[in-house]
mmCIF file of C-alpha atoms and ligand atoms in Angstrom:
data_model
loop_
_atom_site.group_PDB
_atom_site.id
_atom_site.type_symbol
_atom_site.label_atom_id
_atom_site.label_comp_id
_atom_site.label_asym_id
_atom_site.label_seq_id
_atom_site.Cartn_x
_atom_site.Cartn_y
_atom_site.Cartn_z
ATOM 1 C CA UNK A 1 20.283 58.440 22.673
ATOM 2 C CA UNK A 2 23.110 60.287 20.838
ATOM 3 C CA UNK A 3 22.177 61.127 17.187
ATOM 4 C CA UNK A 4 25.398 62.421 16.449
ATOM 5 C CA UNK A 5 28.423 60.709 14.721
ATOM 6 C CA UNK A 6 30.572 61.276 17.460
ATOM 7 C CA UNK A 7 31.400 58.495 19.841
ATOM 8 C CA UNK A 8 30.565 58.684 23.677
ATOM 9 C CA UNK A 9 33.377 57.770 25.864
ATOM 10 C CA UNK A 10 32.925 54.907 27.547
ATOM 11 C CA UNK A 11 34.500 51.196 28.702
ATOM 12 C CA UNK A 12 32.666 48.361 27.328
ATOM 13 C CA UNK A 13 34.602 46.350 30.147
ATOM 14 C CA UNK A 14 31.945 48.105 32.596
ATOM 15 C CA UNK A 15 29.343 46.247 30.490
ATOM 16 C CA UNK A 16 30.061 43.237 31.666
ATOM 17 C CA UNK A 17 27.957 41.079 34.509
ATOM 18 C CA UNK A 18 29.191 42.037 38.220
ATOM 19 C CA UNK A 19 29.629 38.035 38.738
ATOM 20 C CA UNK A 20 32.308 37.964 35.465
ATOM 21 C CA UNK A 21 34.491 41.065 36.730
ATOM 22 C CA UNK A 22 34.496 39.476 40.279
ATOM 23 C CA UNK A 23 35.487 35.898 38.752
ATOM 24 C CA UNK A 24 38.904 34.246 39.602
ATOM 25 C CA UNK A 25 39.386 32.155 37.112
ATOM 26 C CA UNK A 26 40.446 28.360 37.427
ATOM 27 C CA UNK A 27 43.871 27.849 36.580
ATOM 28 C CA UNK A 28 44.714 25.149 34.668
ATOM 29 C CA UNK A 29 47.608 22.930 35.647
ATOM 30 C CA UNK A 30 49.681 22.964 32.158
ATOM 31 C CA UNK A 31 49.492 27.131 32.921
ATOM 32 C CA UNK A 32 52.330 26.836 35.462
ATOM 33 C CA UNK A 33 55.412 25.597 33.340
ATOM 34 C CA UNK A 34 54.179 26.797 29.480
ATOM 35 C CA UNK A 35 57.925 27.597 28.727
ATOM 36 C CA UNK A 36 59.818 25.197 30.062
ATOM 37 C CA UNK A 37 62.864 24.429 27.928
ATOM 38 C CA UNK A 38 63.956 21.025 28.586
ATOM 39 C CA UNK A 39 60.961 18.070 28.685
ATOM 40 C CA UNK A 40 59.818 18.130 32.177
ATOM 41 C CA UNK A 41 58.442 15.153 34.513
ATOM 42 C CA UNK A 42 54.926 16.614 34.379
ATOM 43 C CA UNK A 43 53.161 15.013 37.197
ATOM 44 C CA UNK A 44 51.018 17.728 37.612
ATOM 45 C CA UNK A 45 47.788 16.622 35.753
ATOM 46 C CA UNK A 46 46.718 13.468 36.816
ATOM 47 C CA UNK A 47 47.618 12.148 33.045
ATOM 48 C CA UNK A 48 48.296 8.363 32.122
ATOM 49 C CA UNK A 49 51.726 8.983 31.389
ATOM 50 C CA UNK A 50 52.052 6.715 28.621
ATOM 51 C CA UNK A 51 52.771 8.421 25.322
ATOM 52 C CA UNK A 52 49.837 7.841 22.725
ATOM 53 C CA UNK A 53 49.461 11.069 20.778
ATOM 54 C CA UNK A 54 47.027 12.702 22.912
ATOM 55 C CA UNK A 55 47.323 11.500 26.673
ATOM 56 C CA UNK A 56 48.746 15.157 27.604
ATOM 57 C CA UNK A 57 46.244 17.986 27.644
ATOM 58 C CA UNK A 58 46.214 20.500 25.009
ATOM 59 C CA UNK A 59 47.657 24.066 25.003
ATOM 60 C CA UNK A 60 44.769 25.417 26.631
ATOM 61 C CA UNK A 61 45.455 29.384 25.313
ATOM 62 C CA UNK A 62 45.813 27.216 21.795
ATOM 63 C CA UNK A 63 48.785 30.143 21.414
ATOM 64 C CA UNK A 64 50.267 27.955 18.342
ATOM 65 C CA UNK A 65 46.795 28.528 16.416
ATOM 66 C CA UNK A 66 46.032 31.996 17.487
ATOM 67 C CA UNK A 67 49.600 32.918 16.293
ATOM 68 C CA UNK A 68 48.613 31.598 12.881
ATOM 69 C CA UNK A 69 45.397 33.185 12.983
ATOM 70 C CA UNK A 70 47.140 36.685 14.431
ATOM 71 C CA UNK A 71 49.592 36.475 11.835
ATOM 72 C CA UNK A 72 46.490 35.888 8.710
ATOM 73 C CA UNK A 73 44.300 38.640 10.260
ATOM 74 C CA UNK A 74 46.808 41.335 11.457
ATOM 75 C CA UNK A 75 45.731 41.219 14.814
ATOM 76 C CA UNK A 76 47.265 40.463 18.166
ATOM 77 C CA UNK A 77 46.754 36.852 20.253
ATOM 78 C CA UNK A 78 45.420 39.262 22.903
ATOM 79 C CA UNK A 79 42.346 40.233 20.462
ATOM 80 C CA UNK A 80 41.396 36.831 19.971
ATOM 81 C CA UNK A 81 39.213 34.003 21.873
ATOM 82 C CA UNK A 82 39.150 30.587 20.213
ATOM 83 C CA UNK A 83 35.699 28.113 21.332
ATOM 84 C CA UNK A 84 34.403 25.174 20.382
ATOM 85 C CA UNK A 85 32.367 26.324 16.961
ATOM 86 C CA UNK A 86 31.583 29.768 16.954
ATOM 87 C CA UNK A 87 28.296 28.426 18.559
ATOM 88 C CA UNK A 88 30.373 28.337 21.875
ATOM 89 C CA UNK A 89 31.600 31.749 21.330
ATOM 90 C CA UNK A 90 28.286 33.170 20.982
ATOM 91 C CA UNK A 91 26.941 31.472 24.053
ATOM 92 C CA UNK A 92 29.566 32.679 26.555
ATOM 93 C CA UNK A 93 29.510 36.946 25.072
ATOM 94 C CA UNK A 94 26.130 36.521 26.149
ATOM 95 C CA UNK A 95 27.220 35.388 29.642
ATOM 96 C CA UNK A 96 29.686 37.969 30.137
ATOM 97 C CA UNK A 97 27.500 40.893 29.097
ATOM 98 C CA UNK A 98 24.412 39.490 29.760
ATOM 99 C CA UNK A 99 22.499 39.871 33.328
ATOM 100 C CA UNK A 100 19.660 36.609 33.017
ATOM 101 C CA UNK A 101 15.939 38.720 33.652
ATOM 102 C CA UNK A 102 17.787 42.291 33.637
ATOM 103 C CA UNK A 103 19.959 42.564 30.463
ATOM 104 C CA UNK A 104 18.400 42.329 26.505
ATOM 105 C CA UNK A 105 19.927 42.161 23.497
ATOM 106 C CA UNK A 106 18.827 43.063 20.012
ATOM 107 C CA UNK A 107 18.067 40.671 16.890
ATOM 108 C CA UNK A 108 17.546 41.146 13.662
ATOM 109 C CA UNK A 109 15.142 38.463 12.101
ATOM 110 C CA UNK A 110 15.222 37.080 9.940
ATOM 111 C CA UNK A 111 18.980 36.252 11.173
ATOM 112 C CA UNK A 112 20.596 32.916 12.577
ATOM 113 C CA UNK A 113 18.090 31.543 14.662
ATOM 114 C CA UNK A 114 20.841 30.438 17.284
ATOM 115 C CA UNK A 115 21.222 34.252 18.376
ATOM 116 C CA UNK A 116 17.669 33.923 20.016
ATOM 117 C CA UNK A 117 18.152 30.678 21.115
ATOM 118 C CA UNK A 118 21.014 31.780 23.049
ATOM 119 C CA UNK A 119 19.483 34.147 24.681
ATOM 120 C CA UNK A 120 16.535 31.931 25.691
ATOM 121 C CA UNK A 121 18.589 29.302 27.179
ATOM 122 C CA UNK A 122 20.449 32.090 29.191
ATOM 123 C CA UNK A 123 17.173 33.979 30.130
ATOM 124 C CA UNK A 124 17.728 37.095 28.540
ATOM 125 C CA UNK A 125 15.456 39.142 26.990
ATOM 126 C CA UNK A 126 15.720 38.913 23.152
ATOM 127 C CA UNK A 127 14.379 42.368 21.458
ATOM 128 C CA UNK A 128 13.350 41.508 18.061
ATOM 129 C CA UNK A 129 13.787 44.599 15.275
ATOM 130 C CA UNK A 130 12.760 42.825 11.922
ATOM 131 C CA UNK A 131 15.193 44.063 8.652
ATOM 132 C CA UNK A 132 13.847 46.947 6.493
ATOM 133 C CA UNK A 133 14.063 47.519 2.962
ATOM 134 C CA UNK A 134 16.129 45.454 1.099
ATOM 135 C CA UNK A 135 17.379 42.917 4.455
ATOM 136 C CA UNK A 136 19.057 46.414 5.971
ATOM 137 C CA UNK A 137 18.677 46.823 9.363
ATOM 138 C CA UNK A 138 16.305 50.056 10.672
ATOM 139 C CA UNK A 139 19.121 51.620 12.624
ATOM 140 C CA UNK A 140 16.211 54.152 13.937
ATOM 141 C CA UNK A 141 14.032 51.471 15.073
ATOM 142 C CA UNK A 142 17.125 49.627 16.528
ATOM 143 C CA UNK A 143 17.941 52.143 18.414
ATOM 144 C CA UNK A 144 14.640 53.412 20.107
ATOM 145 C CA UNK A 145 14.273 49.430 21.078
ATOM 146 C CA UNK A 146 17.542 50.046 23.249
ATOM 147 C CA UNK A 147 17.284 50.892 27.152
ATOM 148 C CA UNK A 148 20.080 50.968 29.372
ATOM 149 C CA UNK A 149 20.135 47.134 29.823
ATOM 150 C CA UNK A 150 20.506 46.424 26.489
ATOM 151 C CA UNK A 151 24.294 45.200 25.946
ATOM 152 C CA UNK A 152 24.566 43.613 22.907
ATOM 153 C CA UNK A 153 23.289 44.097 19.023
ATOM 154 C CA UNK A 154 23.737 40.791 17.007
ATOM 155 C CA UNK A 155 24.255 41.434 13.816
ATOM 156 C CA UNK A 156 25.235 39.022 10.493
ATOM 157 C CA UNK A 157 26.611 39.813 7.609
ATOM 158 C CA UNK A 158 26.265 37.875 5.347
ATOM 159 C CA UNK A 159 23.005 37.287 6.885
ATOM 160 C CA UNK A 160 21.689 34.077 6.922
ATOM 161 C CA UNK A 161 19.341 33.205 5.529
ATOM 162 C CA UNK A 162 19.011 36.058 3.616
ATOM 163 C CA UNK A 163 22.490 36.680 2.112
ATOM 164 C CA UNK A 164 23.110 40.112 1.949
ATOM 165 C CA UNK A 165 25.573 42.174 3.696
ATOM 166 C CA UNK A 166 24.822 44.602 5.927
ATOM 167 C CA UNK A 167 25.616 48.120 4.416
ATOM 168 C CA UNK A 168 28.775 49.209 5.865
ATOM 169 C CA UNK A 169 27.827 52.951 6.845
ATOM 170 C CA UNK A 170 24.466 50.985 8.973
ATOM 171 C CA UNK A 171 27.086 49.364 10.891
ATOM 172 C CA UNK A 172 29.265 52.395 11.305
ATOM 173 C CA UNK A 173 26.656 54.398 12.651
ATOM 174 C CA UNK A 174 25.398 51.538 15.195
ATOM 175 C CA UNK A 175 28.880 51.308 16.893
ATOM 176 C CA UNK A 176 29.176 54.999 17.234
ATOM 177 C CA UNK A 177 25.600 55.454 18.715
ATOM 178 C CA UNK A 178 24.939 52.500 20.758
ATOM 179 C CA UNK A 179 26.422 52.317 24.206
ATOM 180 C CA UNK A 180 26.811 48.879 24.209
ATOM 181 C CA UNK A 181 28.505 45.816 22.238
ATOM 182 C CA UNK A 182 27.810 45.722 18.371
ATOM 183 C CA UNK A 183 28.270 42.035 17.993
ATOM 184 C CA UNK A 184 29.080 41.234 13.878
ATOM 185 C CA UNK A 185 28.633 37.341 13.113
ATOM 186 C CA UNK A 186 30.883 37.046 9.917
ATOM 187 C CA UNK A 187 29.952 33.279 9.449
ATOM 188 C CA UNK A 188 29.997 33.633 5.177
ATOM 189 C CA UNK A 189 32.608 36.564 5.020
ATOM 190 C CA UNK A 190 34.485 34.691 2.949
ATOM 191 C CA UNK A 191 32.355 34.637 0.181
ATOM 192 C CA UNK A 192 31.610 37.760 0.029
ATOM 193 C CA UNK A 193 33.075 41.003 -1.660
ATOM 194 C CA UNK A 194 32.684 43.243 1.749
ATOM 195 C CA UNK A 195 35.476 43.745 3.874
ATOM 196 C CA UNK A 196 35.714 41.980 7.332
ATOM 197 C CA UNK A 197 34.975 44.395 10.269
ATOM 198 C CA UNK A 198 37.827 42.608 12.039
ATOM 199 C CA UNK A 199 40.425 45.488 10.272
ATOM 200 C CA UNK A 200 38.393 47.916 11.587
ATOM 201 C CA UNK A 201 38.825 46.957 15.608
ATOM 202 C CA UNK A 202 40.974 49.586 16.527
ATOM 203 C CA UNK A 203 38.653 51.790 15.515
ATOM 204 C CA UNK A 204 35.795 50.990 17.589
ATOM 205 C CA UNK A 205 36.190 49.776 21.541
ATOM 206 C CA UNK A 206 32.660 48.497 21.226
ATOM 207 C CA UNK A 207 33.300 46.135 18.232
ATOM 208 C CA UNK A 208 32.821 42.185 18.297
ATOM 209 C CA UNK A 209 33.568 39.916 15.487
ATOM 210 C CA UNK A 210 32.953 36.817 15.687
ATOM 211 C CA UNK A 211 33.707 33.818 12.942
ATOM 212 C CA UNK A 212 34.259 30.362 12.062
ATOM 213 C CA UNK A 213 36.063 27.359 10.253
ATOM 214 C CA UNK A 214 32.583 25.367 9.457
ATOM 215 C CA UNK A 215 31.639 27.002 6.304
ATOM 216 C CA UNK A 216 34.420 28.363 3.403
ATOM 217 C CA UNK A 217 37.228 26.501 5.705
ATOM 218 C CA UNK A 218 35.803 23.551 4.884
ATOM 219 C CA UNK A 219 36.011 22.347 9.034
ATOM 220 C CA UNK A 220 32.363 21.957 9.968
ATOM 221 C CA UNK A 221 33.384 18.931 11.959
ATOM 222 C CA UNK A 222 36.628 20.328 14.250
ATOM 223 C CA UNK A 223 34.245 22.952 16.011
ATOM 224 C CA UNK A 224 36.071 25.962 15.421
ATOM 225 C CA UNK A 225 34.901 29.211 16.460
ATOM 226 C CA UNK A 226 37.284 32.655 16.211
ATOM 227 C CA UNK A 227 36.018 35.804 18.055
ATOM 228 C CA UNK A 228 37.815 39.092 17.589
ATOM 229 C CA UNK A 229 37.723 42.074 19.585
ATOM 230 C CA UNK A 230 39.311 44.043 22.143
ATOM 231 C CA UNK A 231 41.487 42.876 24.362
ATOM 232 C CA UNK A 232 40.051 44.056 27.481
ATOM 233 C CA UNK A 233 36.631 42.209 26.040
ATOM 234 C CA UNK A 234 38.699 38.929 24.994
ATOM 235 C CA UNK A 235 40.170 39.033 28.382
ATOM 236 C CA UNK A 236 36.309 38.876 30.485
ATOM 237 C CA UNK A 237 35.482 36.395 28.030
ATOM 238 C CA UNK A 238 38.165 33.848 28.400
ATOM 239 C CA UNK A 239 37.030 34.317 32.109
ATOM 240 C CA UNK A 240 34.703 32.599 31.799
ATOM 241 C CA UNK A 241 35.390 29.988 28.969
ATOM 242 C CA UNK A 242 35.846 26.495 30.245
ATOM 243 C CA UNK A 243 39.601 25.147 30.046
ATOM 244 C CA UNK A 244 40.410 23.173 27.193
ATOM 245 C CA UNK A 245 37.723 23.979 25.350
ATOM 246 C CA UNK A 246 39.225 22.864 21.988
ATOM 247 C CA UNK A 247 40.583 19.924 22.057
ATOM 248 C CA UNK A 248 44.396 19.058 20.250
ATOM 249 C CA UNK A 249 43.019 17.047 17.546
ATOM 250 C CA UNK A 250 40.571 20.433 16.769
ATOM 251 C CA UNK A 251 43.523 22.820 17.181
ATOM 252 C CA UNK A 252 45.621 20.786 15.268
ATOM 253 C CA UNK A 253 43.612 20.500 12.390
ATOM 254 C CA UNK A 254 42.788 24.602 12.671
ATOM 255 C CA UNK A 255 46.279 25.096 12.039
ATOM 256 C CA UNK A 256 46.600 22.938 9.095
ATOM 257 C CA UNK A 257 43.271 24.082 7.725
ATOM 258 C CA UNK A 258 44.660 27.896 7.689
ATOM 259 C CA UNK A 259 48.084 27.060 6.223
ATOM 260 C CA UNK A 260 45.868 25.515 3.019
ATOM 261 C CA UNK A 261 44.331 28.915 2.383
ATOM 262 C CA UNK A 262 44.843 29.326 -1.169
ATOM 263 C CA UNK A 263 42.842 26.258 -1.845
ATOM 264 C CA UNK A 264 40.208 27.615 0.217
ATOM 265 C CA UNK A 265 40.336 30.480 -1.778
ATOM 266 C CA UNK A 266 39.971 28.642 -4.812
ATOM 267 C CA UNK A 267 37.500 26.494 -3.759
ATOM 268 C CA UNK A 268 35.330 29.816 -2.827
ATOM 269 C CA UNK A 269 35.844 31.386 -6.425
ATOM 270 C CA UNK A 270 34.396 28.166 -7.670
ATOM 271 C CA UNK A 271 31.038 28.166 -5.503
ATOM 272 C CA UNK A 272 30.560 32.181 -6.354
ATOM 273 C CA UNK A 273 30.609 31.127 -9.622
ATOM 274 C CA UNK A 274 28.284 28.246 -9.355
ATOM 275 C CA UNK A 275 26.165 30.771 -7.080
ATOM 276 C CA UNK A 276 26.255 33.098 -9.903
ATOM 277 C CA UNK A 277 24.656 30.628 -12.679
ATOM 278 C CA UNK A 278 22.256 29.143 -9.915
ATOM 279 C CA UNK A 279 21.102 32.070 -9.414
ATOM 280 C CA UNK A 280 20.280 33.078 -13.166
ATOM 281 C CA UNK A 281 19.033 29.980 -13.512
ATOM 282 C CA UNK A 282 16.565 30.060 -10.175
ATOM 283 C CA UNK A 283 15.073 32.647 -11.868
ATOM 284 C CA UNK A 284 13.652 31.286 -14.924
ATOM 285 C CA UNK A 285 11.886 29.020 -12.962
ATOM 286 C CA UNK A 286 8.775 29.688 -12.907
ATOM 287 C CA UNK A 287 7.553 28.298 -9.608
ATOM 288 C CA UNK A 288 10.226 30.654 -8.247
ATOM 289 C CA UNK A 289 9.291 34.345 -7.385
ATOM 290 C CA UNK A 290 12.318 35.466 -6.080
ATOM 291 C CA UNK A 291 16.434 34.602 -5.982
ATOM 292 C CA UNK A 292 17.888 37.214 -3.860
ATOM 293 C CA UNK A 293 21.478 37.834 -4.150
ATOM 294 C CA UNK A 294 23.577 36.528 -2.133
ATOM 295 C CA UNK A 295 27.002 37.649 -0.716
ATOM 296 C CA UNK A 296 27.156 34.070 1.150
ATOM 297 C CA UNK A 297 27.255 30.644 -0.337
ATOM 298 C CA UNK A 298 23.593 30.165 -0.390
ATOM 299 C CA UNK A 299 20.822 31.438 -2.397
ATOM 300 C CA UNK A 300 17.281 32.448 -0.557
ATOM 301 C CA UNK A 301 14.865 31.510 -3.073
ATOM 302 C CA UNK A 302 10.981 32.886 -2.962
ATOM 303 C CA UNK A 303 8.590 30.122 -4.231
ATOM 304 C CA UNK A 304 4.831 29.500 -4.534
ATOM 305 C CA UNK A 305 4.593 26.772 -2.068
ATOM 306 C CA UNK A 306 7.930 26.271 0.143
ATOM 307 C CA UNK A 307 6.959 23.084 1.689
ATOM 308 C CA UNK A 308 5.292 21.420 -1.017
ATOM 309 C CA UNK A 309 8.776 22.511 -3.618
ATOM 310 C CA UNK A 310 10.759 20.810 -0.185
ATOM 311 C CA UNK A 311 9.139 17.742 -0.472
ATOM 312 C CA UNK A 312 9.811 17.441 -4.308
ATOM 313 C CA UNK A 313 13.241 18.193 -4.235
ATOM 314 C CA UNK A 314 13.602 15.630 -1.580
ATOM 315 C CA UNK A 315 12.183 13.026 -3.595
ATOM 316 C CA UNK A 316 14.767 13.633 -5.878
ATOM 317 C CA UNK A 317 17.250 13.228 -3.285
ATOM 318 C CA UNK A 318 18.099 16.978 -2.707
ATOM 319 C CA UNK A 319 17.698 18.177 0.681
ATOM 320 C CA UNK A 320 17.298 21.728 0.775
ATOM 321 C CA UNK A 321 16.310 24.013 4.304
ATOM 322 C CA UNK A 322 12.550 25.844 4.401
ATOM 323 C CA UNK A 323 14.179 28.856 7.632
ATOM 324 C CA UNK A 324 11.847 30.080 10.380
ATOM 325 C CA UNK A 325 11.290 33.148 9.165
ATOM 326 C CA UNK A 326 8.703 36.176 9.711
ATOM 327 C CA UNK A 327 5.168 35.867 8.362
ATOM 328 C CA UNK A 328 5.747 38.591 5.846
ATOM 329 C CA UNK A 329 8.874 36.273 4.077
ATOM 330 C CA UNK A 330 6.791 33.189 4.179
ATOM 331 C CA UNK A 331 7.166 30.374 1.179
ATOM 332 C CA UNK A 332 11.273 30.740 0.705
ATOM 333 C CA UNK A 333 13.843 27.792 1.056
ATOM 334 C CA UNK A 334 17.273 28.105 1.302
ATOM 335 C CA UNK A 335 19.709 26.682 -1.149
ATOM 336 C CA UNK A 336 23.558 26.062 -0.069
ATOM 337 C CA UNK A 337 25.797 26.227 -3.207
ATOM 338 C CA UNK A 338 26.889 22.605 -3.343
ATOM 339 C CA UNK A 339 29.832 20.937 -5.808
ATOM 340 C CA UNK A 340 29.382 22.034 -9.637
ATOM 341 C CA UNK A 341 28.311 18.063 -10.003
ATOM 342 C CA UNK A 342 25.548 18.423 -7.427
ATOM 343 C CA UNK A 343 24.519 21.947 -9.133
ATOM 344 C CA UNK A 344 23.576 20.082 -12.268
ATOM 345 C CA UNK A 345 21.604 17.588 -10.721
ATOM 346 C CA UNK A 346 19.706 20.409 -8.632
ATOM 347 C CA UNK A 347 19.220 22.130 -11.602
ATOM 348 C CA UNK A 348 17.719 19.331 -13.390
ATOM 349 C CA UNK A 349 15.412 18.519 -10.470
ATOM 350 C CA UNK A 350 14.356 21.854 -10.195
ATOM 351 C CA UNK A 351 13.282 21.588 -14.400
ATOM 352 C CA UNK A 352 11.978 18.369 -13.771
ATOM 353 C CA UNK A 353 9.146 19.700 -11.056
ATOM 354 C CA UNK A 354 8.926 22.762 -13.481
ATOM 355 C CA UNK A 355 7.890 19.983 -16.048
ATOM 356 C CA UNK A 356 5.848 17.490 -13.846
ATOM 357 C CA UNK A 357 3.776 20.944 -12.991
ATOM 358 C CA UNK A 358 3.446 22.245 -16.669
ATOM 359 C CA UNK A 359 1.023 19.369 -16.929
ATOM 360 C CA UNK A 360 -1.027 19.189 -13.632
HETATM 361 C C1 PLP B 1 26.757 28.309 10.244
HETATM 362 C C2 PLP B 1 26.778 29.507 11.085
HETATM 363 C C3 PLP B 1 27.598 29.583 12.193
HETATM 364 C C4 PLP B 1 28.510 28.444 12.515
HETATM 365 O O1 PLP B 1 28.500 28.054 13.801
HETATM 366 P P1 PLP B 1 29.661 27.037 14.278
HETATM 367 O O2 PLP B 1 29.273 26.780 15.676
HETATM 368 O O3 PLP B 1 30.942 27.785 14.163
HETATM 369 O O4 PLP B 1 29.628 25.849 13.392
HETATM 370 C C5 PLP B 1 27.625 30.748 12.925
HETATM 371 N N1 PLP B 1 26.859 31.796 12.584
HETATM 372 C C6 PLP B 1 26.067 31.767 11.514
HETATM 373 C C7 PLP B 1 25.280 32.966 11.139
HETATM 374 C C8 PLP B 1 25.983 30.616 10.743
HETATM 375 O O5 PLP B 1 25.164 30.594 9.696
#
């Protein structure tokens, strides 16, 4: 493995499985006449004709929303793949890439436990390399846990369930010294104060971003995933995507979603300001060990007893998550930032087990 800085030549389209580059993909009927001026007969189909709303299938390149989204990101249609939740997304990189018993990838725990599921579920070997110091990945370790079969390096940032970004110059120097796909789930980018890795595409061939409308966008329920990278990469991928994959309704509501992005913005300075004073207040607590920072909108809190603080919460009505994490993290919880209204009534739950236990 290349130590140096300087990146080896090669065509991350060759990464993909044998199976994917020999594909002909299905061609959807609505393909045929996409530009047709006048309103057409279409009898090409199978559709109840009868006009309802949604009888006719939708766009199935969705080229209305990946214009907006081109447009908002400063990137072409041609670098972008729109699935069903960026859960879907996930899922088929690791089919393109990914040969089931030959190919690995690399995680990061402790990350989004989906990326291993993923891999499970398509029978690929799933290297773990645990975070370092401070959540950072160990690009040293990373890299000796790489073989030639190893396509793809998942990494998140903000990193859930820990919340920190990944240092920019860690990421930098794993996409110019691993010969494979550096995969970057931006789930919580919008929270944070990093940059997005999607500006830096043109830089780097190997470079996969991947994100989604469930969290700041408010659109946990339309499914909307966004993946952002080359457009030889997008092109293997939407291979092998199913057609139609996101339905009108979904698409439609994408659109309208994106065009309300100032009060998404606004809503997010709100919640980093309620994740500010949660976090000061967290730790005063003094059943709580640890708030680490967070560059997401969620706080990873280190207590004395995780499931016991769960069950207390909850009995106040507060549903919080306890993450599969490593042994060494044991005892945290993880704390979305909820509505300034339901951040006072955590708080006072939290003081009110802080009192209960002052007199145990
Ligand atoms: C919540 C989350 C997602 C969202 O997945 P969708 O399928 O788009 O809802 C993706 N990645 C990470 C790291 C997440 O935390």
């Amino acid at each position: 493995m290349s130590t140096t800085t300087e990146k080896t030549v090669y065509n991350p389209e060759e990464l993909a499985r044998e199976n994917v580059k020999r594909l002909t993909p299905y061609v959807p009927a609505r393909d045929k006449f996409k530009n047709f001026n006048h309103s057409p007969i279409y009898l090409d189909a199978n559709e109840n004709p009868f006009a309802n709303g949604i009888n006719r299938y939708p766009d199935p390149h969705q080229e209305k929303l990946k214009q907006t989204i081109a447009v908002r990101k400063q990137v072409t249609t041609k670098q972008l793949f729109v699935g069903n939740g960026s859960n879907e997304v996930l899922d088929l990189i690791i089919r393109t890439f990914c040969e089931p018993r030959i190919d690995s990838i690399i995680t990061l725990p402790p990350t989004y436990g989906m990326f291993g599921v993923l891999a499970e579920i398509n029978d690929v070997e799933n290297r773990k390399v645990p975070l370092g110091k401070d959540f950072q990945p160990d690009t040293k370790k990373i890299l000796k846990a790489c073989d030639e079969n190893t396509k793809i390096i998942f990494l998140c940032s903000p990193n859930n369930p820990t919340g920190n970004s990944i240092d920019e110059s860690i990421v930098v120097e794993l996409l110019n010294n691993f010969n494979g796909l550096v995969l970057i789930d931006e789930a919580y980018i919008d929270f944070s104060t990093k940059e997005s890795f999607v500006n830096q595409l043109h830089k780097y061939p190997n470079l996969i971003v991947v994100q989604t409308l469930s969290k700041a966008y408010a659109a946990a329920a339309i499914r909307l995933g966004i993946c952002y990278a080359s457009e030889k990469i997008i092109r293997l991928i939407s291979k092998i995507g199913l057609p139609y994959n996101t339905g009108l309704l979904s698409q439609k509501w994408a659109f309208e979603i994106l065009r309300s992005h100032n009060q998404i913005k606004e809503q997010v300075k709100v919640l980093n300001r309620e994740k500010k004073s949660l976090f000061k207040y967290l730790n005063k607590i003094a059943f709580v060990k640890t708030a680490y920072p967070s560059d997401a909108n969620f706080i990873l809190v280190h207590v004395d007893n995780s499931k016991k603080r769960y069950a207390e919460l909850l009995e106040q009505g507060i549903v919080v998550r306890v993450p599969k994490v490593p042994k060494s993290l044991l005892n945290v919880m993880r704390i979305t930032i909820g509505t300034p209204e339901e951040n006072i009534k955590l708080k006072k739950a939290l003081l009110n087990i802080e009192n209960e236990n002052s007199y145990e």
